[in-house]
Coordinates of C-alpha atoms and ligand atoms in Angstrom, one line a residue:
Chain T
X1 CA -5.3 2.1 40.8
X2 CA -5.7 5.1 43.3
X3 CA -7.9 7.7 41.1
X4 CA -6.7 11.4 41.4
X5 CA -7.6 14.2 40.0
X6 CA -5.9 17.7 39.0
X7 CA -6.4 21.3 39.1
X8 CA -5.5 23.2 36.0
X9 CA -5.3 26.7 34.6
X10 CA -6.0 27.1 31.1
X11 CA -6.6 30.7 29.0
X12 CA -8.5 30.1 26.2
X13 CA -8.2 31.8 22.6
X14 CA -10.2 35.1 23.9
X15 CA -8.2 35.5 27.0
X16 CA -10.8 34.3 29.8
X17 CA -9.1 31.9 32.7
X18 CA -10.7 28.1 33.2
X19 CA -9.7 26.8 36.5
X20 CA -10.8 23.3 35.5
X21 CA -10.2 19.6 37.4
X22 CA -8.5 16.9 34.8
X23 CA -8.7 13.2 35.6
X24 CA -5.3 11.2 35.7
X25 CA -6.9 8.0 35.0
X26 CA -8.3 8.2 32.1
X27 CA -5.3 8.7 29.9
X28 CA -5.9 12.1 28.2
X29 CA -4.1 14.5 27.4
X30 CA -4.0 18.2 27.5
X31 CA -5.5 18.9 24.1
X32 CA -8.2 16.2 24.6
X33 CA -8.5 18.0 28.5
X34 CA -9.5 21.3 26.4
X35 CA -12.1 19.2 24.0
X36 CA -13.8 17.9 26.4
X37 CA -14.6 21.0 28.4
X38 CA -14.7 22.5 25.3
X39 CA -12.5 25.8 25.2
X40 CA -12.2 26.1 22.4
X41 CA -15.1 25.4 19.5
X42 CA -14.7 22.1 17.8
X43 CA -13.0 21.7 14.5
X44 CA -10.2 24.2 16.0
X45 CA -8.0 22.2 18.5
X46 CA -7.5 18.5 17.4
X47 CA -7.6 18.4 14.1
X48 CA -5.2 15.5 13.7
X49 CA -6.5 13.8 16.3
X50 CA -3.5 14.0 18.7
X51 CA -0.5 12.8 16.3
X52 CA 1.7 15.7 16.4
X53 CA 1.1 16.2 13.1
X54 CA -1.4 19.6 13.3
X55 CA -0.1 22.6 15.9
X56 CA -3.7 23.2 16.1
X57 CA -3.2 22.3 20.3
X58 CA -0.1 24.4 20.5
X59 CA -0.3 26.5 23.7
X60 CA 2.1 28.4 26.3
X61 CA 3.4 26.5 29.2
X62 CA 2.9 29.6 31.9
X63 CA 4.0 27.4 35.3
X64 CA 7.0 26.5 36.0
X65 CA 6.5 22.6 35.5
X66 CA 8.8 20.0 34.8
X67 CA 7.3 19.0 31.7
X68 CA 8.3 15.7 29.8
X69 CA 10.8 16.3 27.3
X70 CA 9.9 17.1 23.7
X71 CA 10.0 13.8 21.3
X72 CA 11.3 14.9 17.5
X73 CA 7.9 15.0 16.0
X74 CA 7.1 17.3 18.2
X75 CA 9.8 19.7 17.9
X76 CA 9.4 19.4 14.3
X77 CA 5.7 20.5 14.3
X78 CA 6.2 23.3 16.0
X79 CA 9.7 24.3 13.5
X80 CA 6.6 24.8 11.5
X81 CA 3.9 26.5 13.6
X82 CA 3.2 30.1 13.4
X83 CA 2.9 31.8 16.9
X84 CA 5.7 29.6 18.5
X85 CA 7.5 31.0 21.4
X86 CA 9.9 29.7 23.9
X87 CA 7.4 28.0 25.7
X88 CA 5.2 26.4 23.2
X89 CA 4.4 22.8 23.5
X90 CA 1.7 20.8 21.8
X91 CA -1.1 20.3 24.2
X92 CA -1.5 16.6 22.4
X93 CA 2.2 15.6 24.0
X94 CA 1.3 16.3 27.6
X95 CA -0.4 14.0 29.4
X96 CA -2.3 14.4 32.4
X97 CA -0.3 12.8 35.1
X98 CA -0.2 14.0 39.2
X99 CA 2.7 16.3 38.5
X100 CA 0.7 18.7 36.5
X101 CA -1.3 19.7 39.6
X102 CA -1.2 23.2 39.4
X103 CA -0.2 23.7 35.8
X104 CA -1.0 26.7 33.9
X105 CA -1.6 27.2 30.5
X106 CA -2.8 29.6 27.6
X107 CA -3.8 28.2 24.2
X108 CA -1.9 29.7 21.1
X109 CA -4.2 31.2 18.4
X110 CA -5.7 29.4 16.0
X111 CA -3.8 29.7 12.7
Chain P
X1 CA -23.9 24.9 -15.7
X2 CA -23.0 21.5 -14.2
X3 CA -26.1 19.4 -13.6
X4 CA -26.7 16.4 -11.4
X5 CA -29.0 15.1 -8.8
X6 CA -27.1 14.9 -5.8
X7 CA -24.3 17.8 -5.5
X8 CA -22.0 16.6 -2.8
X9 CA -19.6 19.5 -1.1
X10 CA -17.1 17.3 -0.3
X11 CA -15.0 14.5 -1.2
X12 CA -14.5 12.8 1.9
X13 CA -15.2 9.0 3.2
X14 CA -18.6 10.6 3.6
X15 CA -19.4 12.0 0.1
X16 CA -17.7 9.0 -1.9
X17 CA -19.8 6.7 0.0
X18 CA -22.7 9.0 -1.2
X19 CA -21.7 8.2 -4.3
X20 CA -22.7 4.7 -4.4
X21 CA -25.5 4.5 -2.6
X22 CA -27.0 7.2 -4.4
X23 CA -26.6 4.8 -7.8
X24 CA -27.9 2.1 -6.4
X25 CA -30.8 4.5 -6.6
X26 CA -30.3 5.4 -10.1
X27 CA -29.3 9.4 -9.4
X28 CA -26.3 10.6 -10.2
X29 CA -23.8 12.7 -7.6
X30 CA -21.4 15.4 -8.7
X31 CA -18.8 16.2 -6.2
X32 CA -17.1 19.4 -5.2
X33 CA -14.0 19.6 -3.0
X34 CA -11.5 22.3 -2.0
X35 CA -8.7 19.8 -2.6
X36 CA -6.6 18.6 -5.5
X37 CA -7.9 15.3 -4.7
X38 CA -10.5 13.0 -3.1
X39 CA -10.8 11.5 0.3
X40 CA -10.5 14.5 2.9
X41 CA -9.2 13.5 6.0
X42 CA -7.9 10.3 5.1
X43 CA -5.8 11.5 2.1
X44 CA -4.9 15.2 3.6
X45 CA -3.9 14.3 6.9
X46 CA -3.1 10.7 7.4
X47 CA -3.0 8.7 4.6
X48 CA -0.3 6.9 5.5
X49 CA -1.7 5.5 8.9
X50 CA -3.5 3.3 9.2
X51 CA -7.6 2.9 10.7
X52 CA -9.1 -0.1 13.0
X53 CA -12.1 0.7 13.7
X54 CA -13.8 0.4 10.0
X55 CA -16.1 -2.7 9.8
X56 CA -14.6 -6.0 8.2
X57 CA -11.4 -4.1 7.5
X58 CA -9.3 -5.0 10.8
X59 CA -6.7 -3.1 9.6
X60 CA -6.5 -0.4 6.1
X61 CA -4.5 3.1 5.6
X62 CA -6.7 5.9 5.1
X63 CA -5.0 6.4 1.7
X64 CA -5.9 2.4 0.9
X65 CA -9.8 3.2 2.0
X66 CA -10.1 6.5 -0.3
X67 CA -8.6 4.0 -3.0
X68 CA -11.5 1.4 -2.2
X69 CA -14.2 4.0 -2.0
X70 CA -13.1 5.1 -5.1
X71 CA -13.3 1.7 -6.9
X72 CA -16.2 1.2 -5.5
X73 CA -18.4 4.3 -6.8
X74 CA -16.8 4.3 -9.9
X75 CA -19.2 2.7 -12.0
X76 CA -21.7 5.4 -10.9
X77 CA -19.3 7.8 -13.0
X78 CA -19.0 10.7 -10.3
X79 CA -18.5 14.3 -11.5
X80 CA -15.4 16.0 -10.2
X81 CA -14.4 19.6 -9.0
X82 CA -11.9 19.3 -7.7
X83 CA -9.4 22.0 -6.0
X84 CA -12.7 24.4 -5.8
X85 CA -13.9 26.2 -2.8
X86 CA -18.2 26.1 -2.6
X87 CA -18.9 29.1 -2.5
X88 CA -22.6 30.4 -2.4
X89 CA -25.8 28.5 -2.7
X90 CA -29.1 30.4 -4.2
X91 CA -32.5 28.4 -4.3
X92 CA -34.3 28.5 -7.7
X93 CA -38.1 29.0 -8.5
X94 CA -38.1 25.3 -9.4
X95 CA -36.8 24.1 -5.9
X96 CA -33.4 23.2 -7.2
X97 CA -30.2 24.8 -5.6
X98 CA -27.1 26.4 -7.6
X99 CA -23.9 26.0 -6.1
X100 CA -21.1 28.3 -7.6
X101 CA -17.0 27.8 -6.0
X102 CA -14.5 30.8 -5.4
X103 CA -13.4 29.7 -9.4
X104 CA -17.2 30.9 -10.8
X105 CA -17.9 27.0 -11.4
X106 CA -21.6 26.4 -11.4
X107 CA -23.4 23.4 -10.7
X108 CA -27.2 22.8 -10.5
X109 CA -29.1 19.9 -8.5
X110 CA -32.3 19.6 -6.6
X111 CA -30.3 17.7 -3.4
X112 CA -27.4 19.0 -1.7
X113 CA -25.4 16.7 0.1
X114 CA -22.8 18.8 2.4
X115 CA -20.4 16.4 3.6
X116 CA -18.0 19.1 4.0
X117 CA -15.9 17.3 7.8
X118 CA -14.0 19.9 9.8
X119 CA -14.8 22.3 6.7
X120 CA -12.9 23.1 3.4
X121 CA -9.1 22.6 3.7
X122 CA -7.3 26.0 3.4
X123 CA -3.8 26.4 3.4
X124 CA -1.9 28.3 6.4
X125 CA -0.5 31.1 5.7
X126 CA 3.0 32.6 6.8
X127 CA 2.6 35.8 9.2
X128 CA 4.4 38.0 6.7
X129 CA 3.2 41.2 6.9
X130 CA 2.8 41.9 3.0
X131 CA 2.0 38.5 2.2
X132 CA -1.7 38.6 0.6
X133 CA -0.7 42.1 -1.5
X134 CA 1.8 38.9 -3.5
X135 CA -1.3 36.2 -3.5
X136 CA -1.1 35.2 -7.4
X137 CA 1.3 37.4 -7.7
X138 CA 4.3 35.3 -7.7
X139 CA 2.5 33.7 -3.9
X140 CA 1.0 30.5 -4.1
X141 CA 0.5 28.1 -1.5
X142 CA -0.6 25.1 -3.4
X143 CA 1.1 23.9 -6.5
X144 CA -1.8 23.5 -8.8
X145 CA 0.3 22.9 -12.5
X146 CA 4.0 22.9 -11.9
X147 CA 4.6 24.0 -15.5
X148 CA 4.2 27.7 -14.2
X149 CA 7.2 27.1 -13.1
X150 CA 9.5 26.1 -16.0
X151 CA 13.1 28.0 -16.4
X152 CA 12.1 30.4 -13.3
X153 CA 13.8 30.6 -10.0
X154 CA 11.6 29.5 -7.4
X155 CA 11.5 29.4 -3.2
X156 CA 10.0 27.2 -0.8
X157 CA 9.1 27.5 2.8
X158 CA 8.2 24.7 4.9
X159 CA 10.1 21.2 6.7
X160 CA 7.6 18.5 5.8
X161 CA 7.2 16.1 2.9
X162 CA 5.2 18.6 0.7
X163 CA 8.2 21.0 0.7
X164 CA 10.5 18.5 0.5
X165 CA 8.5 16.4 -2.3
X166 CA 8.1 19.4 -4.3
X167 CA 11.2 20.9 -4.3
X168 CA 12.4 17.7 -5.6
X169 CA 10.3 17.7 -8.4
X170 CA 10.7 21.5 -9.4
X171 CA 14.7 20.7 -9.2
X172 CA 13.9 19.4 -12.6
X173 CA 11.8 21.9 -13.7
X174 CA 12.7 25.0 -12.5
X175 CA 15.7 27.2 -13.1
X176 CA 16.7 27.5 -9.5
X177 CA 15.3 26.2 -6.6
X178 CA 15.7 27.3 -2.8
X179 CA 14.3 25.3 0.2
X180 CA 14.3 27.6 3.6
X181 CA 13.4 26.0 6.7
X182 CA 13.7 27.3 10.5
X183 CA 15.7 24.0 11.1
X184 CA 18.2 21.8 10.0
X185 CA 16.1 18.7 10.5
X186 CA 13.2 18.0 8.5
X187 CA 10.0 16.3 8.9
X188 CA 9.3 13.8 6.4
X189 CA 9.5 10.9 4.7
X190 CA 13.3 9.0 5.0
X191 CA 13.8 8.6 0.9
X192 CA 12.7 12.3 0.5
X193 CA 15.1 13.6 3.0
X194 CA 18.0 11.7 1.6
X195 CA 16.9 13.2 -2.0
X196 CA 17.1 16.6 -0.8
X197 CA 20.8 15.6 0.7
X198 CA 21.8 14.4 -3.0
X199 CA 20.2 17.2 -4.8
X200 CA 21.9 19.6 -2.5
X201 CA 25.2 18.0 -2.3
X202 CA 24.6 18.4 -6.6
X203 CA 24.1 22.3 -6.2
X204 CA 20.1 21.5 -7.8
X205 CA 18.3 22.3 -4.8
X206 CA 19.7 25.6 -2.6
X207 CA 19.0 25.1 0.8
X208 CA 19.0 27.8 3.5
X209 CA 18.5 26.3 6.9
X210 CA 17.5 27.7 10.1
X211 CA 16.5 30.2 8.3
X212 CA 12.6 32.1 7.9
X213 CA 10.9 34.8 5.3
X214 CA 10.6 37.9 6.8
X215 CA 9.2 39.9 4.0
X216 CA 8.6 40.0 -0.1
X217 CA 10.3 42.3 -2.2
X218 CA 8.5 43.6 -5.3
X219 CA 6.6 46.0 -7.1
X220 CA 3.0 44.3 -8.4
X221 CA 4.9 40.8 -8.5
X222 CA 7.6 38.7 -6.0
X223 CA 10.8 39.8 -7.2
X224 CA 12.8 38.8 -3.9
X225 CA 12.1 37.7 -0.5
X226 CA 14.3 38.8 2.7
X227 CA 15.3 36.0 4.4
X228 CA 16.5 35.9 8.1
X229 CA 19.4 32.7 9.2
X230 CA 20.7 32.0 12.3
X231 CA 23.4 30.2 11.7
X232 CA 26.8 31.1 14.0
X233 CA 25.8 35.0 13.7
X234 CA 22.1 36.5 12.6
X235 CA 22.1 37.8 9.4
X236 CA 19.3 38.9 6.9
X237 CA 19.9 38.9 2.9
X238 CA 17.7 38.6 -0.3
X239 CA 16.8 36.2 -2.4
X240 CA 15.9 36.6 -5.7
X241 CA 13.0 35.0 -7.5
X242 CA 9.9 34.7 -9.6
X243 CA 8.4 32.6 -7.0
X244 CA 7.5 31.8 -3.4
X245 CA 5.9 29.0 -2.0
X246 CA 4.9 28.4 1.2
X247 CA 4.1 24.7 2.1
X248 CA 2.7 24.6 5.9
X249 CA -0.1 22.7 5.4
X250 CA -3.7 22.5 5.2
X251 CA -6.0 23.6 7.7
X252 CA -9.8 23.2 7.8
X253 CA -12.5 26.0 7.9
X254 CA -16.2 26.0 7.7
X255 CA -16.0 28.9 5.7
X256 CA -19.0 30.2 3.3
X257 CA -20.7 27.6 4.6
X258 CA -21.3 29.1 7.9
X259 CA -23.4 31.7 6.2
X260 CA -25.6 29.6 4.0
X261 CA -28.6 30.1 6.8
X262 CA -28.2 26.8 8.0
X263 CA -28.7 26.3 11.7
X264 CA -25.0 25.8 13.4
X265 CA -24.2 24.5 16.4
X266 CA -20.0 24.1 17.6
X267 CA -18.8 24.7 14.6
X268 CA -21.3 21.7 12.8
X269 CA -24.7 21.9 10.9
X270 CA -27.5 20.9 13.0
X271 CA -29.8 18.1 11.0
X272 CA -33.0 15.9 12.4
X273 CA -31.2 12.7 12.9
X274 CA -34.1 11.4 13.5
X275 CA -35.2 11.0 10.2
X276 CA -33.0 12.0 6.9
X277 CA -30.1 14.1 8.2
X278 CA -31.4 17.4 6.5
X279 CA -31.0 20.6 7.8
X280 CA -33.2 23.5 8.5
X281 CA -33.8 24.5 4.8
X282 CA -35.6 21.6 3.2
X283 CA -33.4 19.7 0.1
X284 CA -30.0 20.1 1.9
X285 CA -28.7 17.6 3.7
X286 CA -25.4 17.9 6.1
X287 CA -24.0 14.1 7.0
X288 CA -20.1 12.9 8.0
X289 CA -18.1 15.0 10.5
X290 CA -19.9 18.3 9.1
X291 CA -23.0 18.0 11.0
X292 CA -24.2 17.5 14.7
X293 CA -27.2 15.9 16.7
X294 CA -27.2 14.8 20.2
X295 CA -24.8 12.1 20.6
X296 CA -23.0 12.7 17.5
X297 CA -19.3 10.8 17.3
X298 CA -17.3 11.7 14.1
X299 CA -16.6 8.8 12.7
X300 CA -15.9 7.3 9.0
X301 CA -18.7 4.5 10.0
X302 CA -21.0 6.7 11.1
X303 CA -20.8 8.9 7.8
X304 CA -21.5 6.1 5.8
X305 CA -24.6 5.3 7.7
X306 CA -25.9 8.6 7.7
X307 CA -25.1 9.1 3.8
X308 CA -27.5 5.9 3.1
X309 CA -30.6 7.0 4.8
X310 CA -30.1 10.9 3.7
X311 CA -30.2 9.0 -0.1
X312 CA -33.2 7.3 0.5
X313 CA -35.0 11.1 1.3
X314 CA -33.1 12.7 -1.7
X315 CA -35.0 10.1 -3.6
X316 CA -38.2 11.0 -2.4
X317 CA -37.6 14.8 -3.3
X318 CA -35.9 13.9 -6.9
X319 CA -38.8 11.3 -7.9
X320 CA -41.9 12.7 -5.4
X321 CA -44.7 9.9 -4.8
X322 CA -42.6 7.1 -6.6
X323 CA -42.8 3.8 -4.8
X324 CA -39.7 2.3 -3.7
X325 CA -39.0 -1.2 -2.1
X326 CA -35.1 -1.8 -0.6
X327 CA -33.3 -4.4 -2.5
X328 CA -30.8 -6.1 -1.5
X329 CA -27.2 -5.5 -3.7
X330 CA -26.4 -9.2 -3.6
X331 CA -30.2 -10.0 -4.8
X332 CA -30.3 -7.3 -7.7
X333 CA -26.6 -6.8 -8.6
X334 CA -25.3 -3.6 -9.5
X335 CA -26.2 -1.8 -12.5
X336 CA -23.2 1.0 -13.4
X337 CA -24.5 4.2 -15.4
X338 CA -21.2 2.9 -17.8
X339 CA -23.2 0.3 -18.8
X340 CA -21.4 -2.5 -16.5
X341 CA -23.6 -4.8 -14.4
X342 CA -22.1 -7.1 -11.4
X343 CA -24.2 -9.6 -10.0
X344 CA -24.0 -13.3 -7.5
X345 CA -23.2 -15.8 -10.0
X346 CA -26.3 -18.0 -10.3
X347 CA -27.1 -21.5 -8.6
X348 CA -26.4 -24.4 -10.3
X349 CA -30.0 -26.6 -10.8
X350 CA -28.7 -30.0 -11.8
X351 CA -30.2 -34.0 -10.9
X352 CA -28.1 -36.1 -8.5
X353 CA -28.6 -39.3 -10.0
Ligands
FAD401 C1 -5.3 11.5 12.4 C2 -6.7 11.1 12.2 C3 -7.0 9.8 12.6 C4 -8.4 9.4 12.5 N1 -8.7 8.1 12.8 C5 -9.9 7.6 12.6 C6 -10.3 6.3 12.9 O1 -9.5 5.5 13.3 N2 -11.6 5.9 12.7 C7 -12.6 6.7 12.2 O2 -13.7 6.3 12.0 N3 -12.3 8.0 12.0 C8 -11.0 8.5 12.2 N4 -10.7 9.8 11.9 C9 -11.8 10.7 11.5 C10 -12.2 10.6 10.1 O3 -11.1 10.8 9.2 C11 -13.3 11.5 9.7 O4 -14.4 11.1 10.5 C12 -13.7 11.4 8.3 O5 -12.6 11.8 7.4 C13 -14.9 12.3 8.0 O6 -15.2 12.2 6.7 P1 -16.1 13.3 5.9 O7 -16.2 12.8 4.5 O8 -17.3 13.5 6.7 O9 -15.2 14.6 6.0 P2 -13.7 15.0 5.6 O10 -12.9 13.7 5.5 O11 -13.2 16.0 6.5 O12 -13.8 15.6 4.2 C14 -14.5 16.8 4.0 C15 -14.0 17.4 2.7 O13 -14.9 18.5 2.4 C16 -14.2 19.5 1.8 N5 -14.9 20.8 1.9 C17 -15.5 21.3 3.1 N6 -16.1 22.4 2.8 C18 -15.9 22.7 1.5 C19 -16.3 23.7 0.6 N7 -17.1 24.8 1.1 N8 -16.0 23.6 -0.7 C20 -15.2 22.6 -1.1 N9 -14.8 21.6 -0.4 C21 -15.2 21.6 0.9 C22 -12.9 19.5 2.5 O14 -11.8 20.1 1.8 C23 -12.7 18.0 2.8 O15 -11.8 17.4 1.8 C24 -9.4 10.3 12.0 C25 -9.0 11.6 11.7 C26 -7.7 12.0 11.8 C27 -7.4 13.4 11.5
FES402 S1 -3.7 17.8 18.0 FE1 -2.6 18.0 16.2 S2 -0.6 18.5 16.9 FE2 -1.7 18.2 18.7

């Protein structure tokens, strides 16, 4: 498999810009992207692990990126997030794939 | 004053597990938890799913393995409190620690275990405005004795099973109840939707969908809460009540905890891994997803390791200089503080003639 990385903006809680490089291969996805350069402290992002089930990844699609579509659990979680705006998505439900080169992102706060 | 040897903050995989090796040691644990009920993670977030990666269980739910550990301590007769925030820790001339919760609940022991995870499960709270001037008040976020509730009028916020689970129940209970939910669809379990559908279609359950709080009426207690629906055309309007309950779930914080004086480190208490998982103040101990070292992973299996070797040091500080050999729980049994004893049936000895 041809191995290809991908630059990405992301805004953490206090406002400060990350232009960080995400792998493609390794089958994260944006929440875990955020963990693992940690952006935000542990215990606050990913608290259910990635199952849609938490909001705790929720964050602000700023690009304009042709996202994949939101699945029902994921539209439900966020019907009971606080912060939500029009272009909230759970950081869990995007995975890192070569069309994201270039996205940009802000992370919601922590509720 | 609650007394024990081992006070565990936390009812997790990690402090049931504490539990029973602590017995097979002969001290007794008392647990404290923020939670109605035991098993943390497992029984907060995902109790229903199930786990891989816990040794000889190829497969088991997280609800089924707070279940297990439970049967499994239970003839070491835990101590319970439960639905208690710890609070504050103060050490004592004598080198014991007392631990009191948010409730005034006190609890003596000369080893604390935290095994507190991603920290003490708090509920999240609605952005409404006037919100915490109502906590008590008519405001509760977690339905602690459903009685309160008896022949009043009650609303509920939220779309997942504990809004949808408990406004099922309190259809029977309380005069009047009203579900509000920003959708139409809700998330939860299939039988509990289709409950809600009967109840409503029976006029018992009142629900307002998409729909959201805005604000509490009331002087010194909820008397009514403005509610905003978008259906066809936006409209606001008031309901009125005794009660409002918001259900959107449990999130974790470290909390008090952070300001204890322990050494923290991303959100986790740092311990010597090398040796006994203690922290930086000598007699308490921080083991499960609550602490860090280098090369920590946060797993159930690893909170059960670290929970048997901090034991073996809390037995050195409960009964100094005492001479202890590891035995084996298939060669010596188990010896319950109720007075039960389990133990390898013996060989047979008999001639074969
Ligand atoms: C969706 C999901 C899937 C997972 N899958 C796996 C898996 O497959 N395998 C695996 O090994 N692990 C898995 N985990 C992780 C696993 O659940 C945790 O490692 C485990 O629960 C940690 O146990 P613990 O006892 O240390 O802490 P927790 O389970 O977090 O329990 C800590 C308890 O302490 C209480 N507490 C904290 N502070 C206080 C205080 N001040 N006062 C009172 N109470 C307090 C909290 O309320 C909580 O109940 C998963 C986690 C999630 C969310
Ligand atoms: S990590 Fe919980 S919803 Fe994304």
């Amino acid at each position: 498999m041809e191995q290809q990385d991908v630059n990405i903006k992301i805004t953490d809680r206090d406002g400060v810009t990350h232009e960080i490089v995400a792998p493609t291969d390794m089958a994260m996805n944006l929440m875990e992207v955020v963990r693992s350069y940690e952006l935000a402290p542990d215990g606050t992002i990913g608290i259910c692990g990635g199952m849609a089930m938490c909001a705790s990844c929720q964050c602000y699609v700023l690009s304009k990126h042709e996202l994949p579509e939101m699945q029902d659990d994921e539209e439900a979680m966020l019907s009971e997030a606080f912060y939500v705006k029009d272009n909230s998505r759970l950081g869990c439900q995007i995975q890192i794939t070569p069309e994201m080169e270039g996205l940009e992102v802000e992370l919601a706060p922590e509720s | 004053m609650i007394k024990t040897d081992i006070l565990i903050i936390g009812a997790g995989p990690t402090g049931l597990f504490t539990v029973f090796e602590a017995g097979l040691l002969k001290l007794k644990c008392h647990l404290i938890d923020a939670l109605p009920q035991a098993g943390g993670q497992c029984s907060e977030i995902y109790p229903k799913k199930p786990i891989y990666d816990i040794p000889a269980y190829p497969e088991i739910l997280a609800g089924d393995l707070t279940e297990k550990l439970l049967e499994q301590c239970k003839q070491f007769e835990p101590g319970f409190t439960l639905g208690e925030r710890a609070e504050t820790i103060e050490k004592q001339e004598d080198g014991s620690f007392i631990v009191t919760t948010n409730r005034g609940t006190k609890h003596q022991a000369p080893v604390v275990a935290i095994a507190g995870g991603l920290g003490s499960f708090e509920p999240r709270k609605p952005l409404i405005d006037n919100i915490l001037s109502f906590e008590d008040k008519g405001v509760e976020y977690i339905i602690k004795n459903p009685e309160i509730y008896r022949n009043k009028r009650v609303v509920i916020a939220g779309g997942g099973d504990s809004a949808l689970d408990w406004s099922i129940f309190l259809s029977d209970v309380a005069k009047e109840v009203t579900l509000i939910h920003r959708r139409n669809e809700f998330r939860g379990h299939l039988d509990s939707v289709e409950k809600v559908q009967e109840l409503k279609n029976k006029g018992k359950i009142n629900l307002v969908t998409p729909a959201e709080v805005m604000n509490i009426v009331g002087h010194h207690k909820v008397e009514a809460v403005v509610v905003s629906q978008s259906q066809h055309i936006e409209k606001e309007f008031e309901i009125e009540c005794d009660h409002f309950i918001p259900l959107f779930g449990l999130s974790p914080k470290l909390g008090p905890i952070a300001n204890w004086g322990l050494e923290i480190e991303k959100n986790a208490i740092k311990v010597n891994n090398a040796l006994d998982y203690q922290t930086n103040i000598p007699g308490i101990f921080a083991i499960g997803d609550v602490n860090t070292y280098p090369g920590k992973l946060k797993l159930i299996l690893c909170g059960f390791h670290e929970a048997t070797l901090m034991c073996q040091a809390a037995y050195q500080i409960i009964n100094p200089g005492k001479k202890y050999v590891l035995k084996y729980t298939t060669v010596s049994g188990i010896d319950g503080f109720d007075g039960t004893r389990k133990e390898a049936p013996k060989a047979v000895v008999k001639a074969i003639e």
